[in-house]
CSV table of C-alpha atoms in Angstrom, one decimal:
chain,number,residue,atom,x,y,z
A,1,UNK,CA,0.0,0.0,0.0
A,2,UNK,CA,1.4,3.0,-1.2
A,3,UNK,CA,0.2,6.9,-0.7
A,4,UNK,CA,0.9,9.4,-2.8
A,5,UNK,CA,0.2,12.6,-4.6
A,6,UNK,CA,-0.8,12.5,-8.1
A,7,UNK,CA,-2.1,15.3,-10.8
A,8,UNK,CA,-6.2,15.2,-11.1
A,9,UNK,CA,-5.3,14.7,-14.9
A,10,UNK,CA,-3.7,11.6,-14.4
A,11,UNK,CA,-6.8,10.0,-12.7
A,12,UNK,CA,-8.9,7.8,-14.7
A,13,UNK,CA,-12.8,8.0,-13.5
A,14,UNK,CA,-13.8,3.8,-13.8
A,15,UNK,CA,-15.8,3.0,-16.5
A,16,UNK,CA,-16.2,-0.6,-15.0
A,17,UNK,CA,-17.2,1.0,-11.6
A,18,UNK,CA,-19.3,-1.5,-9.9
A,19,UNK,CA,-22.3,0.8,-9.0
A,20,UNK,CA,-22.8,0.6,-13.1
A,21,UNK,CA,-21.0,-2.1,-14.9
A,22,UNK,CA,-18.8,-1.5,-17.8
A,23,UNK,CA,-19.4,1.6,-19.9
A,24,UNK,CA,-17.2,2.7,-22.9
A,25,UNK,CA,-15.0,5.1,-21.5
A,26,UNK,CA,-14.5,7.9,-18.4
A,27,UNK,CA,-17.3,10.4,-20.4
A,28,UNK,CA,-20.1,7.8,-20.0
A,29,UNK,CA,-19.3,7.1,-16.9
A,30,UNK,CA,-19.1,10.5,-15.5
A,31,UNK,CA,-22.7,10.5,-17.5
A,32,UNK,CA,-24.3,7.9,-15.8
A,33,UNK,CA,-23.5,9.3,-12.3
A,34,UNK,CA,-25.2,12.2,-13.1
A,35,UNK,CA,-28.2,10.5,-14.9
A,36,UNK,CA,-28.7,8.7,-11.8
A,37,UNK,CA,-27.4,10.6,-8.7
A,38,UNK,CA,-27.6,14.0,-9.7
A,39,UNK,CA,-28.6,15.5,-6.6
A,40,UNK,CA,-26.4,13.3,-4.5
A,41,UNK,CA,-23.5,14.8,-7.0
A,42,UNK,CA,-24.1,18.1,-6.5
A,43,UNK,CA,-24.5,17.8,-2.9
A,44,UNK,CA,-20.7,16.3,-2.6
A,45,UNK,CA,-19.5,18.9,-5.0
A,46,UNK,CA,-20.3,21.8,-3.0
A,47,UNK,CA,-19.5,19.7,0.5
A,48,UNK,CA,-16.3,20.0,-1.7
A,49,UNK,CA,-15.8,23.4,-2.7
A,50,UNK,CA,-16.9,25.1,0.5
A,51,UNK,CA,-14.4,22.6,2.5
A,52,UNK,CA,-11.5,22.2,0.2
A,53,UNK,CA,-11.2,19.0,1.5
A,54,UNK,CA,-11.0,15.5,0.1
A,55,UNK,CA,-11.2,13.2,3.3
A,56,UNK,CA,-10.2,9.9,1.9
A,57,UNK,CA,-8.4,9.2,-0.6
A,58,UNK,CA,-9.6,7.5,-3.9
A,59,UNK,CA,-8.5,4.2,-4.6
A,60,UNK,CA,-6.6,3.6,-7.4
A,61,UNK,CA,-4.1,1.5,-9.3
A,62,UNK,CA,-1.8,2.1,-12.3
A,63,UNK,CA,-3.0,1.1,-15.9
A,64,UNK,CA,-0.5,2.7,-18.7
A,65,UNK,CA,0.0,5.4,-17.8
A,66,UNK,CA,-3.1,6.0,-15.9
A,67,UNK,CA,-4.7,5.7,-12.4
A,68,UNK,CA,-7.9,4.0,-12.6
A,69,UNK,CA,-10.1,4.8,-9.7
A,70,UNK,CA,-11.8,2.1,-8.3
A,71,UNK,CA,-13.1,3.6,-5.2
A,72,UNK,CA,-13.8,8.0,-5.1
A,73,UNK,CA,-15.2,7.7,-8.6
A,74,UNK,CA,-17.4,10.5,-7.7
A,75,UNK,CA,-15.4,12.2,-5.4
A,76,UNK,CA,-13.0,12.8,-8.3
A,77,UNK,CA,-15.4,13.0,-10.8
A,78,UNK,CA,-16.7,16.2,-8.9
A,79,UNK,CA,-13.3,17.5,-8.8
A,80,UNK,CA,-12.7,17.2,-12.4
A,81,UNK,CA,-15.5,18.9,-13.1
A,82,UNK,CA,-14.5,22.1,-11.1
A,83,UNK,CA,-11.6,21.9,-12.8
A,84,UNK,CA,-13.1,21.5,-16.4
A,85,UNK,CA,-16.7,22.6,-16.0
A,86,UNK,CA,-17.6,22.3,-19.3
A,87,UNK,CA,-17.0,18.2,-19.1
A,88,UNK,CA,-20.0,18.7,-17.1
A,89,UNK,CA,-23.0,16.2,-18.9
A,90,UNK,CA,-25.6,19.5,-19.3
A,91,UNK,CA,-25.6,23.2,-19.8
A,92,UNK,CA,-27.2,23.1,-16.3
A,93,UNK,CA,-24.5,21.3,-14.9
A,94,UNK,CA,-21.5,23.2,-16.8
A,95,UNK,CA,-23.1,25.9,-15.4
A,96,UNK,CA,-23.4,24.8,-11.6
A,97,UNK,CA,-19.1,23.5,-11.4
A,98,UNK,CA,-18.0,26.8,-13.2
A,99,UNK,CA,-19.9,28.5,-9.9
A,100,UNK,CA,-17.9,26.3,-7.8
A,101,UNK,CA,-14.6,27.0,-9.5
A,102,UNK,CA,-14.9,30.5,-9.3
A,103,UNK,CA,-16.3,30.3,-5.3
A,104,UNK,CA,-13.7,27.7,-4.5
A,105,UNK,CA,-11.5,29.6,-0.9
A,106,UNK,CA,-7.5,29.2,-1.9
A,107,UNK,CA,-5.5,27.3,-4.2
A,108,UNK,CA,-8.1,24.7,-5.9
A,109,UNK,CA,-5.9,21.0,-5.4
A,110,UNK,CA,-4.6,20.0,-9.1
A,111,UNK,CA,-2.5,17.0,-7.0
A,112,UNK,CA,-4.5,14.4,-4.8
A,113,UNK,CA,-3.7,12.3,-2.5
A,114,UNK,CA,-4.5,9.1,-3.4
A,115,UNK,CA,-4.1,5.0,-2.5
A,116,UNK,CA,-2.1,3.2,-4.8
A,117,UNK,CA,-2.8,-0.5,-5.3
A,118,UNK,CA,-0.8,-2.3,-7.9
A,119,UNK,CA,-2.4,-5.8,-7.3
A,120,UNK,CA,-5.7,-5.2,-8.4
A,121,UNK,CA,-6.6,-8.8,-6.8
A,122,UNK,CA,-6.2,-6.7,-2.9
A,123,UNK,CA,-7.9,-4.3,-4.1
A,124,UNK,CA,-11.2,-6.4,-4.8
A,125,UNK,CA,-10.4,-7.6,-1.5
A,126,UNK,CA,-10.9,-3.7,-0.1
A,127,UNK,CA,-14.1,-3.1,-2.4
A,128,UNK,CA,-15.4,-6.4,-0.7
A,129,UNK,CA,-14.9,-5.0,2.6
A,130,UNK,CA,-15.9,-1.7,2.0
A,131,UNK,CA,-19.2,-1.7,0.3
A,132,UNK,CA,-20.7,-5.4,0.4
A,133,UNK,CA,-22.0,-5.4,3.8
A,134,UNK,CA,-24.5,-3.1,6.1
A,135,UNK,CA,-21.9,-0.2,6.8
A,136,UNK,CA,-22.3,3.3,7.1
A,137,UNK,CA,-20.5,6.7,7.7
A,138,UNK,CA,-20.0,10.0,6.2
A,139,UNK,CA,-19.5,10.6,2.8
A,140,UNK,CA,-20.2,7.0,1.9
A,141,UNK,CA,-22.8,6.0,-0.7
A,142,UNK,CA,-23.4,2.3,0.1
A,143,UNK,CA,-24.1,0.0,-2.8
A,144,UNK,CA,-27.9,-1.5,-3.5
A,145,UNK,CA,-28.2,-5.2,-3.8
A,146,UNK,CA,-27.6,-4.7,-7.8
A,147,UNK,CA,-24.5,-3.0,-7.5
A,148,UNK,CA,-23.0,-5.4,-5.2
A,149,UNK,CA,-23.9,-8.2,-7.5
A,150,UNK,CA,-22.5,-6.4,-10.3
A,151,UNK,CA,-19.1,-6.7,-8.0
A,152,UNK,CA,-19.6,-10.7,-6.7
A,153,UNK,CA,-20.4,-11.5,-11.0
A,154,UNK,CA,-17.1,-9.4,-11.8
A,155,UNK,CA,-14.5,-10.2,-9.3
A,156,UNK,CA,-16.1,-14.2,-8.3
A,157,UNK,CA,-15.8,-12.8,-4.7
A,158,UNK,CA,-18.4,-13.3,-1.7
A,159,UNK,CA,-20.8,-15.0,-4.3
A,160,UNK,CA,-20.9,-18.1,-2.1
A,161,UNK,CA,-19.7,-20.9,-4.8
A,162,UNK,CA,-16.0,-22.1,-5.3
A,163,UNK,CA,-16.0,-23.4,-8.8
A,164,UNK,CA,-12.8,-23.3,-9.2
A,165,UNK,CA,-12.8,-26.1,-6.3
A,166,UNK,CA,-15.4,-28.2,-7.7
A,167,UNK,CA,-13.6,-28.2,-11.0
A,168,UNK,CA,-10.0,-28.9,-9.3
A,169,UNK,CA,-11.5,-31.6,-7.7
A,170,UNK,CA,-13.3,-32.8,-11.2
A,171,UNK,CA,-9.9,-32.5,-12.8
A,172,UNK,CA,-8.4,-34.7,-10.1
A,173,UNK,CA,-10.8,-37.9,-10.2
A,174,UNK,CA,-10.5,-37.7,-13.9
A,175,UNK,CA,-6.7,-37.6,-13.3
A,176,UNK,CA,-6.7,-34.5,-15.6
A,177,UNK,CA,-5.1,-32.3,-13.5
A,178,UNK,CA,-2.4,-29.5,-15.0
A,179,UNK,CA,1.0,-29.8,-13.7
A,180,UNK,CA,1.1,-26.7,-11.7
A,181,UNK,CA,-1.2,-25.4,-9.0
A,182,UNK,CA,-4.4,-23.5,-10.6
A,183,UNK,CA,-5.1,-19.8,-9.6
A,184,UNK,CA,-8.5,-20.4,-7.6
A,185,UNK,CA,-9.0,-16.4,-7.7
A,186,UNK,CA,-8.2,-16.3,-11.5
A,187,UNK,CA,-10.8,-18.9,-12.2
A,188,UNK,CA,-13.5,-18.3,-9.9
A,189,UNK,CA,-13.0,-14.5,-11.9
A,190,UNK,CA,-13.6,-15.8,-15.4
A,191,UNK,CA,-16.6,-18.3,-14.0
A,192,UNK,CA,-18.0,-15.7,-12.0
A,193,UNK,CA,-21.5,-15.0,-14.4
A,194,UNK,CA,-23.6,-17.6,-15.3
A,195,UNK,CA,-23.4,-16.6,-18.7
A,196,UNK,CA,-20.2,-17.7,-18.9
A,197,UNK,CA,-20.6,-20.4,-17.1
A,198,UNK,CA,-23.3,-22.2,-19.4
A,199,UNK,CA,-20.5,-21.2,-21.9
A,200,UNK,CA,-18.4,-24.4,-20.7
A,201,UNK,CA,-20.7,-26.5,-19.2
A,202,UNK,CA,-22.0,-25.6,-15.7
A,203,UNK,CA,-24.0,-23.8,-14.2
A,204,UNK,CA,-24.9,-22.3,-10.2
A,205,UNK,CA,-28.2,-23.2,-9.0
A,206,UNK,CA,-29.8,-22.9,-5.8
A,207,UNK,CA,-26.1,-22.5,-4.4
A,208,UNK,CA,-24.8,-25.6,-6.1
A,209,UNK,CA,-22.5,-25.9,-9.1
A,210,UNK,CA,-24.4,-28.5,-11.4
A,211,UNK,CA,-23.0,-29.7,-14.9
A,212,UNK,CA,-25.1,-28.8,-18.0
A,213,UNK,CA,-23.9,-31.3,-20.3
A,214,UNK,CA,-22.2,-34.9,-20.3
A,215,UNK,CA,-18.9,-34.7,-18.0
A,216,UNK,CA,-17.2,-35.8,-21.1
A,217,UNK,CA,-17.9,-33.4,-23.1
A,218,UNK,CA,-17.3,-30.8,-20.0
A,219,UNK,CA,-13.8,-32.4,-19.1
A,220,UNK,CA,-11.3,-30.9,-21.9
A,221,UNK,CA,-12.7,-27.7,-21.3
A,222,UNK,CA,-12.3,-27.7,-17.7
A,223,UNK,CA,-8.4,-29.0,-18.8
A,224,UNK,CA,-8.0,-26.6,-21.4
A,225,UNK,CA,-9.0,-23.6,-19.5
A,226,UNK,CA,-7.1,-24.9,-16.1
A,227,UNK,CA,-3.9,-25.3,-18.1
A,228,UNK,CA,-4.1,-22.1,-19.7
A,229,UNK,CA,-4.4,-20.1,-16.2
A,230,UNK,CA,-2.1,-23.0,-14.4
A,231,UNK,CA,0.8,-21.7,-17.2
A,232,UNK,CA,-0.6,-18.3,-16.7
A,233,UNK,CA,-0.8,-18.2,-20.2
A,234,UNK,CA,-3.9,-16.4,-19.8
A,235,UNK,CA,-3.7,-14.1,-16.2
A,236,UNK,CA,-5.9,-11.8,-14.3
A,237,UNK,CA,-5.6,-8.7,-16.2
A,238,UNK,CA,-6.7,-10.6,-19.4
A,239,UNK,CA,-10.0,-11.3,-17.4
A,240,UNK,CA,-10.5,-8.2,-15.8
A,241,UNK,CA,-14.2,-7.2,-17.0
A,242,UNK,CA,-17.0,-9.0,-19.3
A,243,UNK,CA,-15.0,-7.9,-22.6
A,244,UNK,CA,-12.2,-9.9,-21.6
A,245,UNK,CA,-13.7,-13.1,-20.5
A,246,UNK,CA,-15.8,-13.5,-23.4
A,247,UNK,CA,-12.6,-12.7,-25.5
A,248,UNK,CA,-10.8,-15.2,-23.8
A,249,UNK,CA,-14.2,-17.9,-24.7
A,250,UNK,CA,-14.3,-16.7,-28.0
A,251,UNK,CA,-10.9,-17.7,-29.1
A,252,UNK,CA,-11.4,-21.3,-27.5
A,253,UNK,CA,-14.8,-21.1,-29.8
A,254,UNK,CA,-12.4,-20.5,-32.8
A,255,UNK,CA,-9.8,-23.5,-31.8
A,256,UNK,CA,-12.9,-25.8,-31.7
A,257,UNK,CA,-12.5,-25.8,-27.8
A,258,UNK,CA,-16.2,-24.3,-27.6
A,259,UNK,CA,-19.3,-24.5,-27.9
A,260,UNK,CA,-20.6,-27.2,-26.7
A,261,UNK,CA,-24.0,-29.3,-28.0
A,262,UNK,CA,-26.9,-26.7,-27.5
A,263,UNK,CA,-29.0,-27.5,-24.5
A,264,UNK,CA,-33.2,-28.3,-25.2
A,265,UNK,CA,-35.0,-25.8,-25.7
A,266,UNK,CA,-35.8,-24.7,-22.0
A,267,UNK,CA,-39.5,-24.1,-21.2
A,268,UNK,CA,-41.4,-20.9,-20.7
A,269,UNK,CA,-40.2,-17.9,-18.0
A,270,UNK,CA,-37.0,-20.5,-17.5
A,271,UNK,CA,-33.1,-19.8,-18.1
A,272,UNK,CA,-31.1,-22.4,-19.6
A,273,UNK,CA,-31.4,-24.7,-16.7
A,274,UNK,CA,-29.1,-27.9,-16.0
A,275,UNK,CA,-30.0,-31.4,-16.3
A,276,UNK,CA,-33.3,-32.2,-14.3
A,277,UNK,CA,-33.3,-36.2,-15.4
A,278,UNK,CA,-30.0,-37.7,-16.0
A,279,UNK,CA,-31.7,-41.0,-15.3
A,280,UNK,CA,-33.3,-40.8,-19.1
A,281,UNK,CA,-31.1,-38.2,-20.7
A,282,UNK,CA,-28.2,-39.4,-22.7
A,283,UNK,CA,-26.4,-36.3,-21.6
A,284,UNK,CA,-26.4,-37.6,-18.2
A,285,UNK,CA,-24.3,-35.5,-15.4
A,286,UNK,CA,-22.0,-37.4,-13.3
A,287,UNK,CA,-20.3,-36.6,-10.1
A,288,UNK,CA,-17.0,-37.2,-9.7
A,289,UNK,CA,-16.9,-40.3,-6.7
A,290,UNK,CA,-14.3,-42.9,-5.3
A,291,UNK,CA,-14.2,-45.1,-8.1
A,292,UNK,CA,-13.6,-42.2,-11.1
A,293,UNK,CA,-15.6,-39.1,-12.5
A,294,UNK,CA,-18.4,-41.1,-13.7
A,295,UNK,CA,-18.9,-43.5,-10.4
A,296,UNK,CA,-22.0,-41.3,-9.0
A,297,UNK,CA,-25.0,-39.3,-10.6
A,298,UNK,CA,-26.5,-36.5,-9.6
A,299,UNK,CA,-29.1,-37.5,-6.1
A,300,UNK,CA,-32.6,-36.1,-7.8
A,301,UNK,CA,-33.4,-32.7,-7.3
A,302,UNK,CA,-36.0,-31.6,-4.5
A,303,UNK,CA,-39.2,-30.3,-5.7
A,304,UNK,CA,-38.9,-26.8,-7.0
A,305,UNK,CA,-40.6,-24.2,-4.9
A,306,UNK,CA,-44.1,-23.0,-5.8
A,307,UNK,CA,-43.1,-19.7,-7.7
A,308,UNK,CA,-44.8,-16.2,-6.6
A,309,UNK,CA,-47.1,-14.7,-9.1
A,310,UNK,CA,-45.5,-13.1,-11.4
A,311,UNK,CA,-45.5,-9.1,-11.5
A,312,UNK,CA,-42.7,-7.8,-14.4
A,313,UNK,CA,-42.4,-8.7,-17.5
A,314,UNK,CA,-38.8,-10.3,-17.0
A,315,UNK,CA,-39.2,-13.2,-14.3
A,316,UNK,CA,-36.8,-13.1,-11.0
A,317,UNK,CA,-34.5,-15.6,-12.6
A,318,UNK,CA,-31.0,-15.4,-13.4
A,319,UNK,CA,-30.8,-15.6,-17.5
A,320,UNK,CA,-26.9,-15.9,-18.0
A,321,UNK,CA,-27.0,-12.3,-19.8
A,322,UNK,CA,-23.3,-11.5,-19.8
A,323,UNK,CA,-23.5,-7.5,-19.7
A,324,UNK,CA,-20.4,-5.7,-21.7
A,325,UNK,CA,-20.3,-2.3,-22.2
A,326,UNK,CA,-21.9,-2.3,-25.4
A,327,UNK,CA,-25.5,-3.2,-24.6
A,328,UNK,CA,-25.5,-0.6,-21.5
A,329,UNK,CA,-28.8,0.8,-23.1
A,330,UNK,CA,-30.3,-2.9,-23.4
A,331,UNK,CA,-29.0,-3.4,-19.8
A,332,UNK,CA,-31.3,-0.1,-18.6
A,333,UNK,CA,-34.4,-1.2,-20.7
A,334,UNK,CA,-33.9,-4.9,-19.3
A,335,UNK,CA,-33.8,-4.0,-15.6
A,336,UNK,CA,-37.0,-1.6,-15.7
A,337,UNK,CA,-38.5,-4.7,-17.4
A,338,UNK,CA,-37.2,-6.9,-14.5
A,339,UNK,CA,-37.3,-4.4,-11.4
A,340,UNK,CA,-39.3,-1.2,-11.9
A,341,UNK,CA,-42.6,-1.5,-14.6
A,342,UNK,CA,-45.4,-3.5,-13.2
A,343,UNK,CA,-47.5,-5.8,-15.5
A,344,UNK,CA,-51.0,-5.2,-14.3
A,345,UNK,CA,-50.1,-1.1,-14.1
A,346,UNK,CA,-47.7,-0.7,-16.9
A,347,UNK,CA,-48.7,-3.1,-19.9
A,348,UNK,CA,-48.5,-0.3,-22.6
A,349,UNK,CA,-45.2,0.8,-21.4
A,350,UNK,CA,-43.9,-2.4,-21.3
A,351,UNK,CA,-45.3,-3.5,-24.5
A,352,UNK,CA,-43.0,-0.6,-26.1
A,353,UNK,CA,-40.0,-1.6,-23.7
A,354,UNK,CA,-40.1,-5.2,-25.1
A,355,UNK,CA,-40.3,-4.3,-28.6
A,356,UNK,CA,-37.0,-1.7,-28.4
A,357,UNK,CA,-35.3,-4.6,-26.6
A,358,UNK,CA,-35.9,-7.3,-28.7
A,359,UNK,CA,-34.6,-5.3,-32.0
A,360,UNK,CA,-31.6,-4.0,-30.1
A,361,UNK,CA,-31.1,-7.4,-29.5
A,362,UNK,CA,-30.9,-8.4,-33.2
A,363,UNK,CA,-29.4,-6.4,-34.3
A,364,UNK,CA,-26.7,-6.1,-31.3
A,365,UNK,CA,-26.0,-10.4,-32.6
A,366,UNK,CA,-25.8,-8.5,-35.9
A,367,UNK,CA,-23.4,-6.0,-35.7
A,368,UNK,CA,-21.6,-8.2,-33.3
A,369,UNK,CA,-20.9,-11.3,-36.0
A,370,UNK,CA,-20.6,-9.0,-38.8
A,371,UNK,CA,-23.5,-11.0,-39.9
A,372,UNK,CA,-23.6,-10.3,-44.1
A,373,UNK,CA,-26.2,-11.9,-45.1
A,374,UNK,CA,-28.3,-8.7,-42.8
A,375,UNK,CA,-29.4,-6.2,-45.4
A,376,UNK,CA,-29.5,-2.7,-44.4
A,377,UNK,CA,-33.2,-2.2,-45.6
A,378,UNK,CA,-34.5,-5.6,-44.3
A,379,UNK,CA,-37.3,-5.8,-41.7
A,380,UNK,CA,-37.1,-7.2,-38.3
A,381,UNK,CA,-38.6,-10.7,-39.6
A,382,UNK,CA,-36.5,-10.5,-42.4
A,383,UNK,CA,-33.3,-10.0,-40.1
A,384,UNK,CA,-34.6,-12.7,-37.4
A,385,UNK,CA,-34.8,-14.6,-39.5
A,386,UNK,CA,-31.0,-14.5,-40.5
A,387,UNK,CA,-29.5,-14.4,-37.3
A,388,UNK,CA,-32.0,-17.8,-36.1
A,389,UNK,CA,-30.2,-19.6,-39.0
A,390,UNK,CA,-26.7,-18.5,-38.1
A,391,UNK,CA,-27.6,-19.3,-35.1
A,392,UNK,CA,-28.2,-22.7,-35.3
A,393,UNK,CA,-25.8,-23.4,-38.1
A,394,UNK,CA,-23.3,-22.4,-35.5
A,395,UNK,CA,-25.1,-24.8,-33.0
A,396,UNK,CA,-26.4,-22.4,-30.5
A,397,UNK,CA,-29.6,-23.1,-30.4
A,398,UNK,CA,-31.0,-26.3,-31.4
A,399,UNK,CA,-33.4,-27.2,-34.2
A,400,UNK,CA,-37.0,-27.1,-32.3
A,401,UNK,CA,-36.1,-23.5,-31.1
A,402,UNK,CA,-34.8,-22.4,-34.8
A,403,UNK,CA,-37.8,-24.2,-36.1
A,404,UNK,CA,-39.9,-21.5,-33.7
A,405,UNK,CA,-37.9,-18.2,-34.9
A,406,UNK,CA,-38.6,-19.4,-38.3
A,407,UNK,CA,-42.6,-18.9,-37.4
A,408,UNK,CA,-41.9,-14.9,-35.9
A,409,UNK,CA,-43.6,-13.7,-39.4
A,410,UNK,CA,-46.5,-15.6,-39.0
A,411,UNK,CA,-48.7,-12.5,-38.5
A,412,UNK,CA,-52.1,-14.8,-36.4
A,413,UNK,CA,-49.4,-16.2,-34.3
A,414,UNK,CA,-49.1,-15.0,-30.9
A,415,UNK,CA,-45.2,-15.0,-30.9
A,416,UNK,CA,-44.8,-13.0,-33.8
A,417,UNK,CA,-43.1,-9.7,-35.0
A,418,UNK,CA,-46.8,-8.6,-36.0
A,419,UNK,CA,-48.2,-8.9,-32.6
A,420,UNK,CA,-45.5,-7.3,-31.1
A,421,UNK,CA,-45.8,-4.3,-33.5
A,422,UNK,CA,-49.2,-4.3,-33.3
A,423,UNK,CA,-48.6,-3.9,-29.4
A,424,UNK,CA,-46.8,-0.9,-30.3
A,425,UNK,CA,-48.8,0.9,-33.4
A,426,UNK,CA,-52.6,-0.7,-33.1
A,427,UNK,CA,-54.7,1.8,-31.3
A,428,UNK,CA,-57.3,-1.3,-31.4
A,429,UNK,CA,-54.8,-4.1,-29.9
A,430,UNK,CA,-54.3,-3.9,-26.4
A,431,UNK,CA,-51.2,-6.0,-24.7
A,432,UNK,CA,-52.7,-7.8,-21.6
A,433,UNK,CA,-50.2,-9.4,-19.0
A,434,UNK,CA,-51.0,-13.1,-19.9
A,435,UNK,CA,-50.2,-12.3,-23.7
A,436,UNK,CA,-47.1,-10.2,-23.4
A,437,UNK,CA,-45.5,-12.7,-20.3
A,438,UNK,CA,-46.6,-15.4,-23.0
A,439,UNK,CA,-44.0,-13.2,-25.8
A,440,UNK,CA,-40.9,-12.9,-22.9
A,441,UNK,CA,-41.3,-16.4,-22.0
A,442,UNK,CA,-41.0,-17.5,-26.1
A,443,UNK,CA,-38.8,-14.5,-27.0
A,444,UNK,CA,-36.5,-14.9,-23.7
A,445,UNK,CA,-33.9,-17.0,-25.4
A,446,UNK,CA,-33.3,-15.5,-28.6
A,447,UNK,CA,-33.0,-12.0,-26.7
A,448,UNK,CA,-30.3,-13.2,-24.5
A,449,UNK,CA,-28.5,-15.5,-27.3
A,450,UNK,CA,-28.2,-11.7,-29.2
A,451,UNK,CA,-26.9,-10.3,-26.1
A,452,UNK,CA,-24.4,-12.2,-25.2
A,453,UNK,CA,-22.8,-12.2,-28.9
């Protein structure tokens, strides 16, 4: 731990701060603290200006030649503001720090001091301390429930489930193990959203890691990936956010590594879920026992519990949506479909939601695959239907969920791009709850396929 003085310039406000996930740079996060704690921000920016003081120091650690801040992010975003008011994200605001500047008692502070961290490892370690439990205190803004999710499904910390234990221990009774020691931290990093997760094979559910697909199919991925952090041929910094861990998936994708066999198509309001019969299914998921990986299969699961009714659009499931700074917009629309609009209060607006969403969707798969055969002047059907073929040419989806994407311009369907436009357009057709739930719950799958491209 190291404290020391360093220019205002050189700081770096975190675009992958934790109270917002990853954004595309230091402008649109500066942005979404604004959008979404404004008065909170200009209450610490005066608190600033009439005391000149900063009373704890930002945490930060040394990219480049950069400090990203990972804890003061608004703290120093109010300063640079001062400094630069027109950065400022309004005319309002531009207006409000050039007041301060010019109010500000003495020398304004062009040097802070600040915490230096070069192992970015500790400084999770601080974050987890700092803002994942019930604390309080001056000048603190604790996280909600969300943001500190966002931190356990970035940094594999607090989140309850070693997987990189279970899959040591897989690795072992398969006698599969790499010659050196695997970086727990590293791995349980990469594996720490279920999106990624399902990418090679497992998944988390009800505080359990569970296999998705046969263990043999599972087992040279676990290897592959184990020997590639083991050898460090792949390290923490190359996992550090979303971008980075689906980069890493993506090229074992291109060696053949990845993907595995789709999964079944899952049924309604459900994420893709693991196994629930491997007594009948020929993708049956062992557990690794005294005599070898295959010796014992999964005990049957309990009975799931009866599930509350239903009041948003988007159930209270986790569906393996791996969110990169790309699709922030589609994140915002997704969570006021999952959190904030209310199905028996808000169907119009969610109706509209749901439509935006599902074309950002498609054409977020789109732009992401460089898909060619996508016309610029094709319509929506025209261009699911394109992307429901690649997908399943590239085997991620199977054939009875293709066969269903294939139906979207069937205009007396109920899943179909004419009912959701007609949701949208028709002054005569109203959406009900039943009807657009019954859309999500067909829809659900393709949306997050496009997502995660």
């Amino acid at each position: 731990m190291t404290y020391k003085k360093l220019a205002l310039d050189a700081l770096t406000v975190n675009s992958a701060n934790d109270r917002h996930g990853e954004l595309e740079n230091e402008t649109a996060a500066i942005g979404w603290l604004f959008t979404n704690h404004e008065k909170a921000m200009r209450a610490l920016a005066k608190d600033l200006a009439e005391t000149g003081e900063v009373y704890e120091p930002p945490l930060v650690w040394l990219n480049s030649d950069a400090y990203i801040v990972f804890d003061g992010n608004r703290r120093v975003t109010c300063l640079k503001l001062i400094a630069r008011p027109k950065r400022a994200p309004s005319v309002e605001l531009q207006a409000f720090f050039k007041g301060l500047k010019e109010s500000w008692s003495g020398t304004f502070p062009t040097r802070l001091e600040c915490q230096i961290e070069p192992d970015r490892e500790r400084i999770d370690d601080i974050l987890l301390r700092r803002h994942t439990g019930t604390r309080g205190g001056v000048g603190r803004n604790p996280w909600t429930d969300r943001m500190t999710a966002t931190f356990v499904e970035r940094s594999g910390k607090g989140g309850g489930v070693n997987v990189a234990d279970d899959i040591e221990k897989r690795l072992q009774a398969a006698g599969a193990l790499p010659a050196r020691k695997i970086p727990w931290s590293t791995a349980n990093r990469l594996l720490a959203s279920e999106g990624l997760r399902n990418r090679v094979g497992i998944s988390v559910t009800r505080g359990k890691l569970q296999l998705t697909h046969n263990e043999s199919l599972v087992l040279p991925i676990f290897r592959r990936v184990a020997e590639d952090l083991a050898t460090r041929k792949v390290v923490l910094g190359d996992l550090w956010d979303n971008e980075g861990k689906v980069a890493y998936l993506d090229r074992l994708e291109a060696e053949g590594v990845l993907p595995l066999p789709p999964l079944p198509s899952p049924g309604a309001g459900s994420s893709i879920p693991p196994n629930p019969n491997p007594g009948s299914d020929p993708n049956v998921v062992p557990r690794p026992g005294p005599g070898g990986p295959t010796a014992a299969p999964f005990a049957p699961q309990p009975p799931a519990p009866k599930p509350s009714k239903r009041t948003t659009l988007i159930p209270q499931v986790n569906h393996a949506v791996v969110w990169q700074a790309h699709v922030q917009r589609h994140r915002q629309i997704w969570e006021e479909l999952q959190f904030k609009l209310q199905l028996h209060d808000h169907p119009n607006a969610i109706a509209v939601l749901f439509r935006v969403l599902f074309e950002l969707s498609i054409d977020n798969y789109i732009t992401r695959t460089n898909l060619t055969a996508v016309h610029s002047n094709d319509l929506l059907k025209n261009k699911v239907k394109k992307v429901g073929a690649d997908l399943e040419a590239k085997k991620k989806i199977d054939g009875k969920y293709a066969s269903l994407i294939r139906k979207l311009d069937n205009a007396d369907g109920l899943f179909s791009i004419d009912t959701m436009n007609r949701h949208v357009h028709s002054p005569e057709f109203a959406p009900s709850p039943s009807h657009l739930t019954a859309l999500w719950d067909q829809a659900s799958r393709l949306i997050v396929v496009c997502l995660n491209a």
